[in-house]
mmCIF file of C-alpha atoms in Angstrom:
data_model
loop_
_atom_site.group_PDB
_atom_site.id
_atom_site.type_symbol
_atom_site.label_atom_id
_atom_site.label_comp_id
_atom_site.label_asym_id
_atom_site.label_seq_id
_atom_site.Cartn_x
_atom_site.Cartn_y
_atom_site.Cartn_z
ATOM 1 C CA MET A 1 67.287 68.257 78.779
ATOM 2 C CA SER A 2 70.524 66.408 79.370
ATOM 3 C CA THR A 3 70.905 62.668 78.921
ATOM 4 C CA ASN A 4 74.125 62.927 80.891
ATOM 5 C CA ASP A 5 72.341 63.240 84.189
ATOM 6 C CA PRO A 6 71.327 59.998 85.945
ATOM 7 C CA THR A 7 68.200 61.462 87.522
ATOM 8 C CA THR A 8 66.948 62.738 84.180
ATOM 9 C CA LEU A 9 67.662 59.360 82.609
ATOM 10 C CA PHE A 10 65.853 57.642 85.447
ATOM 11 C CA ASN A 11 62.772 59.784 84.889
ATOM 12 C CA LEU A 12 62.916 59.284 81.140
ATOM 13 C CA ALA A 13 63.338 55.540 81.497
ATOM 14 C CA ASN A 14 60.305 55.387 83.766
ATOM 15 C CA ASP A 15 58.113 57.514 81.560
ATOM 16 C CA ASN A 16 59.167 58.490 78.100
ATOM 17 C CA SER A 17 55.823 58.798 76.415
ATOM 18 C CA THR A 18 55.511 62.558 76.468
ATOM 19 C CA ALA A 19 58.419 63.610 74.270
ATOM 20 C CA THR A 20 57.424 65.596 71.210
ATOM 21 C CA VAL A 21 59.294 65.051 67.982
ATOM 22 C CA LEU A 22 60.256 66.851 64.837
ATOM 23 C CA HIS A 23 60.002 64.713 61.721
ATOM 24 C CA LEU A 24 62.461 65.815 59.076
ATOM 25 C CA ARG A 25 62.069 64.959 55.406
ATOM 26 C CA PHE A 26 65.022 66.418 53.599
ATOM 27 C CA GLN A 27 66.898 65.496 50.443
ATOM 28 C CA GLY A 28 65.014 62.225 50.125
ATOM 29 C CA ARG A 29 65.796 61.056 53.640
ATOM 30 C CA SER A 30 63.732 60.900 56.813
ATOM 31 C CA ARG A 31 64.671 61.381 60.407
ATOM 32 C CA ASP A 32 62.979 61.914 63.774
ATOM 33 C CA ILE A 33 64.582 64.276 66.273
ATOM 34 C CA ALA A 34 63.218 64.972 69.746
ATOM 35 C CA LEU A 35 62.387 68.642 70.242
ATOM 36 C CA ASP A 36 64.186 68.581 73.577
ATOM 37 C CA THR A 37 67.349 67.576 71.791
ATOM 38 C CA LEU A 38 67.031 70.633 69.599
ATOM 39 C CA ALA A 39 66.210 72.834 72.596
ATOM 40 C CA LEU A 40 62.889 73.627 70.923
ATOM 41 C CA ASN A 41 59.254 73.313 71.817
ATOM 42 C CA ALA A 42 56.044 73.171 69.844
ATOM 43 C CA GLY A 43 55.761 76.951 69.893
ATOM 44 C CA SER A 44 59.248 77.817 68.679
ATOM 45 C CA PRO A 45 59.259 80.208 65.676
ATOM 46 C CA ASP A 46 59.924 78.732 62.236
ATOM 47 C CA ASP A 47 63.266 80.481 61.933
ATOM 48 C CA ASP A 48 64.457 79.020 65.217
ATOM 49 C CA VAL A 49 63.324 75.546 64.189
ATOM 50 C CA LYS A 50 65.118 75.680 60.851
ATOM 51 C CA ARG A 51 68.246 77.096 62.420
ATOM 52 C CA ALA A 52 68.351 74.406 65.109
ATOM 53 C CA VAL A 53 67.777 71.582 62.646
ATOM 54 C CA ALA A 54 70.361 72.959 60.200
ATOM 55 C CA GLN A 55 72.867 73.074 63.032
ATOM 56 C CA PHE A 56 71.929 69.600 64.231
ATOM 57 C CA ILE A 57 72.369 67.896 60.863
ATOM 58 C CA ASP A 58 75.204 70.197 59.852
ATOM 59 C CA VAL A 59 73.797 71.847 56.722
ATOM 60 C CA ALA A 60 73.488 75.479 55.705
ATOM 61 C CA LEU A 61 70.381 77.300 56.849
ATOM 62 C CA ALA A 62 69.795 78.324 53.211
ATOM 63 C CA ASP A 63 69.262 74.657 52.367
ATOM 64 C CA PHE A 64 65.924 74.953 54.144
ATOM 65 C CA ASP A 65 64.693 77.875 52.032
ATOM 66 C CA SER A 66 62.256 75.694 50.127
ATOM 67 C CA THR A 67 60.907 73.840 53.100
ATOM 68 C CA VAL A 68 57.874 74.312 55.287
ATOM 69 C CA ILE A 69 57.170 73.579 58.915
ATOM 70 C CA GLU A 70 53.926 71.975 59.972
ATOM 71 C CA ARG A 71 52.676 72.104 63.522
ATOM 72 C CA HIS A 72 50.473 69.260 64.621
ATOM 73 C CA ALA A 73 47.861 69.269 67.350
ATOM 74 C CA ASN A 74 49.801 66.636 69.299
ATOM 75 C CA GLY A 75 52.799 68.990 69.606
ATOM 76 C CA ASN A 76 54.904 67.266 66.961
ATOM 77 C CA LEU A 77 56.471 69.201 64.092
ATOM 78 C CA THR A 78 57.269 68.202 60.536
ATOM 79 C CA LEU A 79 59.892 69.917 58.404
ATOM 80 C CA ARG A 80 59.415 68.962 54.751
ATOM 81 C CA PRO A 81 59.905 70.247 51.210
ATOM 82 C CA GLU A 82 57.346 72.635 49.781
ATOM 83 C CA ALA A 83 54.717 70.876 47.733
ATOM 84 C CA VAL A 84 54.048 71.939 44.145
ATOM 85 C CA PHE A 85 50.567 70.939 43.071
ATOM 86 C CA GLY A 86 49.472 70.251 39.542
ATOM 87 C CA MET B 1 68.520 75.837 148.414
ATOM 88 C CA THR B 2 70.107 78.104 145.868
ATOM 89 C CA ARG B 3 68.809 78.372 142.306
ATOM 90 C CA ASP B 4 71.830 76.489 140.943
ATOM 91 C CA GLU B 5 71.288 73.705 143.411
ATOM 92 C CA ARG B 6 67.613 73.515 142.488
ATOM 93 C CA GLU B 7 68.381 73.295 138.776
ATOM 94 C CA LYS B 8 71.011 70.648 139.404
ATOM 95 C CA LYS B 9 68.512 68.637 141.394
ATOM 96 C CA LEU B 10 65.926 68.917 138.648
ATOM 97 C CA THR B 11 68.363 67.478 136.088
ATOM 98 C CA PRO B 12 67.489 63.785 135.957
ATOM 99 C CA SER B 13 71.033 62.429 135.959
ATOM 100 C CA TYR B 14 72.569 65.315 137.893
ATOM 101 C CA LEU B 15 75.187 65.689 135.161
ATOM 102 C CA ASP B 16 77.443 68.666 135.220
ATOM 103 C CA PRO B 17 77.517 70.094 131.653
ATOM 104 C CA LEU B 18 81.030 71.331 132.103
ATOM 105 C CA ASP B 19 82.097 67.921 133.292
ATOM 106 C CA MET B 20 80.426 66.361 130.262
ATOM 107 C CA ILE B 21 82.261 68.668 127.889
ATOM 108 C CA ASN B 22 85.564 67.944 129.578
ATOM 109 C CA ARG B 23 85.011 64.200 129.425
ATOM 110 C CA LEU B 24 83.958 64.406 125.794
ATOM 111 C CA ALA B 25 86.993 66.495 124.934
ATOM 112 C CA ALA B 26 89.241 63.975 126.673
ATOM 113 C CA GLU B 27 87.582 61.095 124.857
ATOM 114 C CA GLU B 28 87.875 62.966 121.569
ATOM 115 C CA GLU B 29 91.541 63.593 122.195
ATOM 116 C CA ARG B 30 92.122 59.995 123.150
ATOM 117 C CA VAL B 31 90.339 58.601 120.085
ATOM 118 C CA LEU B 32 91.774 61.085 117.634
ATOM 119 C CA SER B 33 95.286 60.437 118.870
ATOM 120 C CA ARG B 34 94.886 56.890 117.608
ATOM 121 C CA ALA B 35 94.898 55.740 114.012
ATOM 122 C CA PHE B 36 91.534 54.858 112.564
ATOM 123 C CA VAL B 37 90.236 53.213 109.384
ATOM 124 C CA ALA B 38 88.000 55.169 107.043
ATOM 125 C CA PRO B 39 87.019 55.284 103.386
ATOM 126 C CA VAL B 40 88.255 58.416 101.641
ATOM 127 C CA VAL B 41 86.733 60.004 98.545
ATOM 128 C CA ARG B 42 89.010 62.390 96.710
ATOM 129 C CA GLY B 43 88.350 65.986 97.757
ATOM 130 C CA ARG B 44 85.815 65.059 100.415
ATOM 131 C CA GLN B 45 86.111 65.120 104.181
ATOM 132 C CA VAL B 46 86.118 61.952 106.279
ATOM 133 C CA SER B 47 83.835 61.561 109.234
ATOM 134 C CA VAL B 48 84.779 60.189 112.619
ATOM 135 C CA ARG B 49 82.195 59.540 115.296
ATOM 136 C CA VAL B 50 83.110 59.857 118.968
ATOM 137 C CA ASP B 51 80.420 59.081 121.545
ATOM 138 C CA GLY B 52 77.777 59.686 118.930
ATOM 139 C CA ILE B 53 79.199 63.018 117.817
ATOM 140 C CA ALA B 54 80.507 63.179 114.258
ATOM 141 C CA TYR B 55 83.704 65.040 113.410
ATOM 142 C CA ALA B 56 84.593 65.985 109.870
ATOM 143 C CA MET B 57 88.241 66.045 108.849
ATOM 144 C CA SER B 58 90.007 67.035 105.685
ATOM 145 C CA VAL B 59 92.599 64.608 104.380
ATOM 146 C CA SER B 60 95.934 66.313 103.843
ATOM 147 C CA ASP B 61 96.573 64.406 100.611
ATOM 148 C CA ARG B 62 93.763 65.859 98.555
ATOM 149 C CA ASN B 63 94.292 63.384 95.716
ATOM 150 C CA PHE B 64 94.020 60.298 97.857
ATOM 151 C CA GLN B 65 91.049 58.023 97.301
ATOM 152 C CA GLY B 66 90.392 54.615 98.800
ATOM 153 C CA TRP B 67 90.497 52.881 102.126
ATOM 154 C CA ALA B 68 93.022 54.368 104.496
ATOM 155 C CA ILE B 69 94.423 54.234 107.978
ATOM 156 C CA LEU B 70 94.232 57.835 109.082
ATOM 157 C CA LYS B 71 95.490 59.803 112.015
ATOM 158 C CA SER B 72 94.528 63.244 113.174
ATOM 159 C CA SER B 73 97.394 65.651 112.526
ATOM 160 C CA ALA B 74 95.715 68.911 113.493
ATOM 161 C CA PRO B 75 92.208 70.051 114.393
ATOM 162 C CA ASN B 76 89.907 68.909 111.580
ATOM 163 C CA GLN B 77 92.870 67.513 109.648
ATOM 164 C CA ALA B 78 93.981 63.912 109.061
ATOM 165 C CA ILE B 79 96.910 62.285 107.308
ATOM 166 C CA VAL B 80 97.041 58.924 105.586
ATOM 167 C CA CYS B 81 99.279 56.569 107.594
ATOM 168 C CA GLY B 82 98.812 53.432 105.534
ATOM 169 C CA ALA B 83 96.446 50.949 103.934
ATOM 170 C CA PRO B 84 94.111 48.847 106.062
ATOM 171 C CA THR B 85 93.921 45.083 105.697
ATOM 172 C CA LEU B 86 90.901 43.442 104.113
ATOM 173 C CA HIS B 87 89.952 42.265 107.569
ATOM 174 C CA GLN B 88 89.934 45.845 108.877
ATOM 175 C CA ILE B 89 87.849 47.044 105.945
ATOM 176 C CA LYS B 90 85.419 44.206 106.477
ATOM 177 C CA ALA B 91 85.156 45.027 110.179
ATOM 178 C CA TYR B 92 84.332 48.641 109.291
ATOM 179 C CA LEU B 93 81.712 47.683 106.706
ATOM 180 C CA ASN B 94 80.126 45.105 108.980
ATOM 181 C CA LEU B 95 78.979 47.940 111.213
ATOM 182 C CA LEU B 96 76.746 49.266 108.437
ATOM 183 C CA PRO B 97 73.574 47.894 106.828
ATOM 184 C CA ARG B 98 74.036 46.131 103.502
ATOM 185 C CA PHE B 99 72.176 47.036 100.306
ATOM 186 C CA ARG B 100 72.257 45.423 96.893
ATOM 187 C CA LEU B 101 72.714 47.797 93.956
ATOM 188 C CA VAL B 102 72.710 47.418 90.174
ATOM 189 C CA LEU B 103 75.590 49.363 88.692
ATOM 190 C CA LEU B 104 74.984 51.893 85.938
ATOM 191 C CA GLU B 105 78.070 53.748 84.733
ATOM 192 C CA GLU B 106 80.006 56.915 85.464
ATOM 193 C CA PHE B 107 78.460 60.350 85.072
ATOM 194 C CA ASP B 108 80.966 63.146 85.537
ATOM 195 C CA ARG B 109 83.463 60.713 87.060
ATOM 196 C CA GLN B 110 80.949 59.448 89.593
ATOM 197 C CA LEU B 111 79.680 55.868 89.411
ATOM 198 C CA TRP B 112 75.909 55.540 89.820
ATOM 199 C CA SER B 113 73.624 52.631 90.569
ATOM 200 C CA LEU B 114 70.025 51.626 91.232
ATOM 201 C CA GLN B 115 68.710 49.809 94.236
ATOM 202 C CA ALA B 116 68.354 46.168 93.152
ATOM 203 C CA HIS B 117 65.240 45.530 95.216
ATOM 204 C CA THR B 118 62.760 48.366 95.430
ATOM 205 C CA ALA B 119 60.850 46.548 98.175
ATOM 206 C CA ASP B 120 63.734 47.224 100.577
ATOM 207 C CA SER B 121 62.268 49.783 102.980
ATOM 208 C CA ARG B 122 65.344 50.431 105.142
ATOM 209 C CA ALA B 123 66.179 53.533 103.093
ATOM 210 C CA GLN B 124 63.752 55.726 101.190
ATOM 211 C CA ILE B 125 65.439 55.644 97.800
ATOM 212 C CA SER B 126 63.637 55.892 94.515
ATOM 213 C CA GLY B 127 66.202 57.210 92.068
ATOM 214 C CA PRO B 128 69.798 56.623 91.090
ATOM 215 C CA ILE B 129 72.386 56.278 93.847
ATOM 216 C CA PRO B 130 76.061 57.288 93.733
ATOM 217 C CA ILE B 131 78.339 54.523 94.960
ATOM 218 C CA GLN B 132 81.879 55.083 96.194
ATOM 219 C CA LEU B 133 85.101 53.106 95.918
ATOM 220 C CA ALA B 134 83.777 50.456 93.533
ATOM 221 C CA GLN B 135 86.429 48.101 92.240
ATOM 222 C CA ARG B 136 86.469 47.105 88.573
ATOM 223 C CA PRO B 137 82.814 48.030 88.104
ATOM 224 C CA SER B 138 80.868 46.555 85.214
ATOM 225 C CA ARG B 139 77.594 47.880 83.941
ATOM 226 C CA PHE B 140 74.504 46.021 85.190
ATOM 227 C CA GLU B 141 76.533 44.105 87.756
ATOM 228 C CA THR B 142 74.736 43.601 91.067
ATOM 229 C CA VAL B 143 76.962 44.514 93.995
ATOM 230 C CA CYS B 144 76.719 44.723 97.760
ATOM 231 C CA ALA B 145 77.203 48.139 99.317
ATOM 232 C CA ARG B 146 77.038 49.447 102.858
ATOM 233 C CA PHE B 147 75.195 52.619 103.745
ATOM 234 C CA ASP B 148 76.472 54.892 106.515
ATOM 235 C CA GLY B 149 73.561 57.309 106.381
ATOM 236 C CA THR B 150 75.004 59.552 103.716
ATOM 237 C CA THR B 151 77.145 57.414 101.426
ATOM 238 C CA PHE B 152 76.927 53.968 99.851
ATOM 239 C CA TRP B 153 80.309 52.228 100.080
ATOM 240 C CA TYR B 154 81.128 49.410 97.689
ATOM 241 C CA GLU B 155 81.649 46.117 99.466
ATOM 242 C CA ALA B 156 81.833 43.326 96.885
ATOM 243 C CA ALA B 157 80.135 41.753 93.904
ATOM 244 C CA ASP B 158 76.897 40.056 94.883
ATOM 245 C CA ARG B 159 77.727 36.356 94.664
ATOM 246 C CA ARG B 160 74.066 35.436 94.862
ATOM 247 C CA ARG B 161 73.372 37.104 91.518
ATOM 248 C CA ASP B 162 74.128 35.227 88.307
ATOM 249 C CA PRO B 163 76.753 37.333 86.457
ATOM 250 C CA ALA B 164 75.429 35.957 83.166
ATOM 251 C CA VAL B 165 72.487 38.367 83.400
ATOM 252 C CA ALA B 166 74.710 41.451 83.585
ATOM 253 C CA ARG B 167 76.894 40.045 80.800
ATOM 254 C CA ALA B 168 73.856 39.493 78.554
ATOM 255 C CA LEU B 169 72.662 43.047 79.227
ATOM 256 C CA ARG B 170 76.071 44.459 78.336
ATOM 257 C CA GLU B 171 76.100 42.464 75.110
ATOM 258 C CA ALA B 172 72.603 43.664 74.263
ATOM 259 C CA LEU B 173 73.608 47.282 74.850
ATOM 260 C CA GLN B 174 76.688 46.785 72.724
ATOM 261 C CA ALA B 175 74.475 45.348 69.965
ATOM 262 C CA ASP B 176 72.136 48.349 70.431
ATOM 263 C CA VAL B 177 69.050 46.254 71.170
ATOM 264 C CA ALA B 178 66.167 48.636 71.862
ATOM 265 C CA PRO B 179 64.707 48.298 75.389
ATOM 266 C CA GLU B 180 61.342 47.189 74.078
ATOM 267 C CA GLN B 181 63.017 44.339 72.223
ATOM 268 C CA LEU B 182 65.222 43.275 75.097
ATOM 269 C CA HIS B 183 64.836 39.647 76.130
ATOM 270 C CA VAL B 184 67.358 38.638 78.753
ATOM 271 C CA LEU B 185 66.487 35.546 80.751
ATOM 272 C CA ASN B 186 66.135 36.175 84.506
ATOM 273 C CA ALA B 187 66.680 39.949 84.243
ATOM 274 C CA VAL B 188 64.764 41.674 87.062
ATOM 275 C CA PRO B 189 62.832 44.949 86.651
ATOM 276 C CA GLN B 190 65.580 47.129 88.120
ATOM 277 C CA GLU B 191 68.131 45.639 85.715
ATOM 278 C CA LYS B 192 65.769 46.351 82.829
ATOM 279 C CA LEU B 193 65.292 49.894 84.120
ATOM 280 C CA ALA B 194 69.078 50.315 84.258
ATOM 281 C CA TYR B 195 69.226 49.071 80.679
ATOM 282 C CA ARG B 196 66.612 51.601 79.553
ATOM 283 C CA MET B 197 68.560 54.399 81.223
ATOM 284 C CA LEU B 198 71.839 53.503 79.544
ATOM 285 C CA TRP B 199 70.175 52.887 76.201
ATOM 286 C CA ILE B 200 68.590 56.345 76.360
ATOM 287 C CA ARG B 201 71.983 57.796 77.257
ATOM 288 C CA LYS B 202 73.448 56.076 74.228
ATOM 289 C CA HIS B 203 70.844 57.719 71.994
ATOM 290 C CA PRO B 204 70.740 61.421 72.882
ATOM 291 C CA GLU B 205 69.273 62.198 69.454
ATOM 292 C CA LEU B 206 66.012 60.539 70.551
ATOM 293 C CA GLY B 207 65.683 62.839 73.532
ATOM 294 C CA GLY B 208 64.541 60.051 75.805
ATOM 295 C CA ARG B 209 62.021 58.488 73.465
ATOM 296 C CA ILE B 210 62.147 54.728 73.287
ATOM 297 C CA PRO B 211 60.724 53.414 70.038
ATOM 298 C CA ALA B 212 58.096 50.735 70.505
ATOM 299 C CA ALA B 213 59.204 47.250 69.558
ATOM 300 C CA ALA B 214 56.153 46.690 67.458
ATOM 301 C CA ALA B 215 57.095 49.732 65.370
ATOM 302 C CA GLN B 216 59.396 47.369 63.550
ATOM 303 C CA THR B 217 56.445 45.775 61.788
ATOM 304 C CA ASP B 218 55.165 47.518 58.663
ATOM 305 C CA LEU B 219 51.753 48.042 60.213
ATOM 306 C CA GLN B 220 53.075 49.793 63.298
ATOM 307 C CA ARG B 221 55.644 51.838 61.418
ATOM 308 C CA ILE B 222 52.935 53.094 59.081
ATOM 309 C CA GLU B 223 50.619 53.854 61.995
ATOM 310 C CA THR B 224 53.361 55.676 63.880
ATOM 311 C CA ALA B 225 54.276 57.722 60.826
ATOM 312 C CA LEU B 226 50.669 58.806 60.301
ATOM 313 C CA ASN B 227 49.990 59.467 63.970
ATOM 314 C CA HIS B 228 52.984 61.787 64.177
ATOM 315 C CA ALA B 229 51.134 64.193 61.919
ATOM 316 C CA GLY B 230 47.691 63.567 63.368
ATOM 317 C CA ALA B 231 46.386 61.211 60.657
ATOM 318 C CA GLN B 232 44.864 57.754 61.168
ATOM 319 C CA LEU B 233 45.514 54.546 59.300
ATOM 320 C CA ASP B 234 42.398 53.076 57.728
ATOM 321 C CA GLY B 235 43.993 50.117 55.949
ATOM 322 C CA PHE B 236 46.881 49.025 53.795
ATOM 323 C CA TRP B 237 47.573 46.298 51.275
ATOM 324 C CA SER B 238 50.508 44.987 49.323
ATOM 325 C CA GLU B 239 51.140 46.117 45.760
ATOM 326 C CA GLY B 240 53.859 43.658 44.801
ATOM 327 C CA THR B 241 57.058 42.922 46.637
ATOM 328 C CA ASP B 242 58.245 46.389 47.554
ATOM 329 C CA GLN B 243 55.221 48.661 47.582
ATOM 330 C CA VAL B 244 52.076 48.997 49.646
ATOM 331 C CA SER B 245 49.015 51.140 49.274
ATOM 332 C CA VAL B 246 47.958 52.963 52.404
ATOM 333 C CA ARG B 247 44.469 54.290 53.036
ATOM 334 C CA TYR B 248 44.429 56.948 55.712
ATOM 335 C CA VAL B 249 42.258 59.706 57.115
ATOM 336 C CA VAL B 250 43.393 63.313 57.466
ATOM 337 C CA ASP B 251 40.956 65.660 59.209
ATOM 338 C CA GLY B 252 38.047 63.499 58.159
ATOM 339 C CA HIS B 253 39.180 63.116 54.528
ATOM 340 C CA THR B 254 40.323 59.736 53.265
ATOM 341 C CA HIS B 255 43.321 59.401 50.947
ATOM 342 C CA VAL B 256 45.192 56.543 49.363
ATOM 343 C CA SER B 257 48.875 56.720 48.592
ATOM 344 C CA ARG B 258 51.395 54.182 47.460
ATOM 345 C CA ILE B 259 54.587 53.948 49.500
ATOM 346 C CA ARG B 260 57.718 51.869 49.854
ATOM 347 C CA PRO B 261 57.418 50.002 53.181
ATOM 348 C CA SER B 262 61.167 49.845 53.807
ATOM 349 C CA ASP B 263 61.546 53.599 54.349
ATOM 350 C CA LEU B 264 57.947 54.826 53.949
ATOM 351 C CA ALA B 265 58.976 56.977 50.977
ATOM 352 C CA VAL B 266 56.104 57.983 48.719
ATOM 353 C CA VAL B 267 55.959 56.252 45.353
ATOM 354 C CA SER B 268 52.696 57.796 44.265
ATOM 355 C CA ALA B 269 50.924 60.371 46.429
ATOM 356 C CA GLY B 270 47.535 59.903 44.823
ATOM 357 C CA ILE B 271 47.409 63.603 43.913
ATOM 358 C CA CYS B 272 49.528 65.431 41.355
ATOM 359 C CA LEU B 273 52.763 66.724 42.879
ATOM 360 C CA SER B 274 54.489 67.672 39.625
ATOM 361 C CA GLY B 275 56.363 64.396 39.617
ATOM 362 C CA MET B 276 58.019 65.175 42.951
ATOM 363 C CA ASP B 277 56.197 62.477 44.913
ATOM 364 C CA GLN B 278 59.418 60.900 46.115
ATOM 365 C CA ASP B 279 60.459 64.086 47.834
ATOM 366 C CA PHE B 280 57.996 63.058 50.542
ATOM 367 C CA ASP B 281 57.483 60.250 52.952
ATOM 368 C CA LEU B 282 54.243 59.165 54.530
ATOM 369 C CA THR B 283 54.522 61.513 57.521
ATOM 370 C CA SER B 284 55.298 64.592 55.453
ATOM 371 C CA LEU B 285 52.587 63.652 52.942
ATOM 372 C CA VAL B 286 49.886 64.147 55.581
ATOM 373 C CA GLY B 287 50.589 67.882 55.688
ATOM 374 C CA VAL B 288 50.693 68.008 51.910
ATOM 375 C CA MET B 289 47.226 66.493 51.818
ATOM 376 C CA ARG B 290 45.991 69.120 54.255
ATOM 377 C CA GLU B 291 47.579 71.842 52.190
ATOM 378 C CA SER B 292 46.150 70.502 48.917
ATOM 379 C CA GLY B 293 42.601 71.119 50.047
ATOM 380 C CA TYR B 294 41.493 68.208 47.900
ATOM 381 C CA ASP B 295 38.375 66.409 48.968
ATOM 382 C CA ASP B 296 38.275 62.729 49.556
ATOM 383 C CA GLU B 297 40.335 60.938 46.979
ATOM 384 C CA TYR B 298 38.962 57.550 47.848
#
């Protein structure tokens, strides 16, 4: 999706409730990024998701080695650190 | 009576087609030998209509753009002879129906706009409209344009519209006021729609999502964070000046965690995370709770 096209913007401005989002929790900071912006969808493989996010926030892909991706029923994704219990 | 004579008689006006073509050609030659006024868009052909028939001509100066006095120099070719007066331009535009448009901004060197009044039924337009030859355009300005059936030509700023509205919208966009928080006195729906479009364009990272205004309150921000991951807020209460406890439900299991409301970072997850609670925020904690497999903690 391009936000440099007036027709696309018009459609988005009229109805923007359907966009799915990736929530990123990384290095103590949080950020929401629309999946469209990352050229991803809810079914994109984990590797593709990590690669796209790493590129988007300009970090090395290896920085996401200890992270996990959660897929929610509403189509949203969350990329967060691995949890260590106990 | 011969067949030709019969057919001629059956023709209502008894017009000779050959005669018609000859007269049209003569009229075309007569008109095209004269100079004429037309708006020119760089790289595009100009149209001339003779007796209801449109002729397209290329302008020899391919870089020219603006109002011009043109003259036919060769078949389907015109040259710019000079600049028309304002009176001539006005006379041209007065032949066309007037529309009021709200200006957006340029996309790929083309200025776009929205129809200011959607109730106007003279043209079936629902989306953005390219407008040509605008002079000193400003975002959100309402202008008058004339429509020739294919192109909207800029005429003038709409003097009936208070320019303070467009100015306030520009200032709001400059200050990055989210559309849901926009309060500009006397702004009409199409101006607000134009604002939403340009605000979305300014924030490509959001992919067209407009955050709800109410998400600025702690309650809504917490709800939004939980809903992202499919959890529901059950309640929350203050724990001093900079912490709140949040009770929430994940897949039917209730949990309580303590967070910092300013950035929703976890202060205490409510389960043991090896002291790494602050690695997480409320949204990411929902998945951790699912993964933990712990039963209700509350």
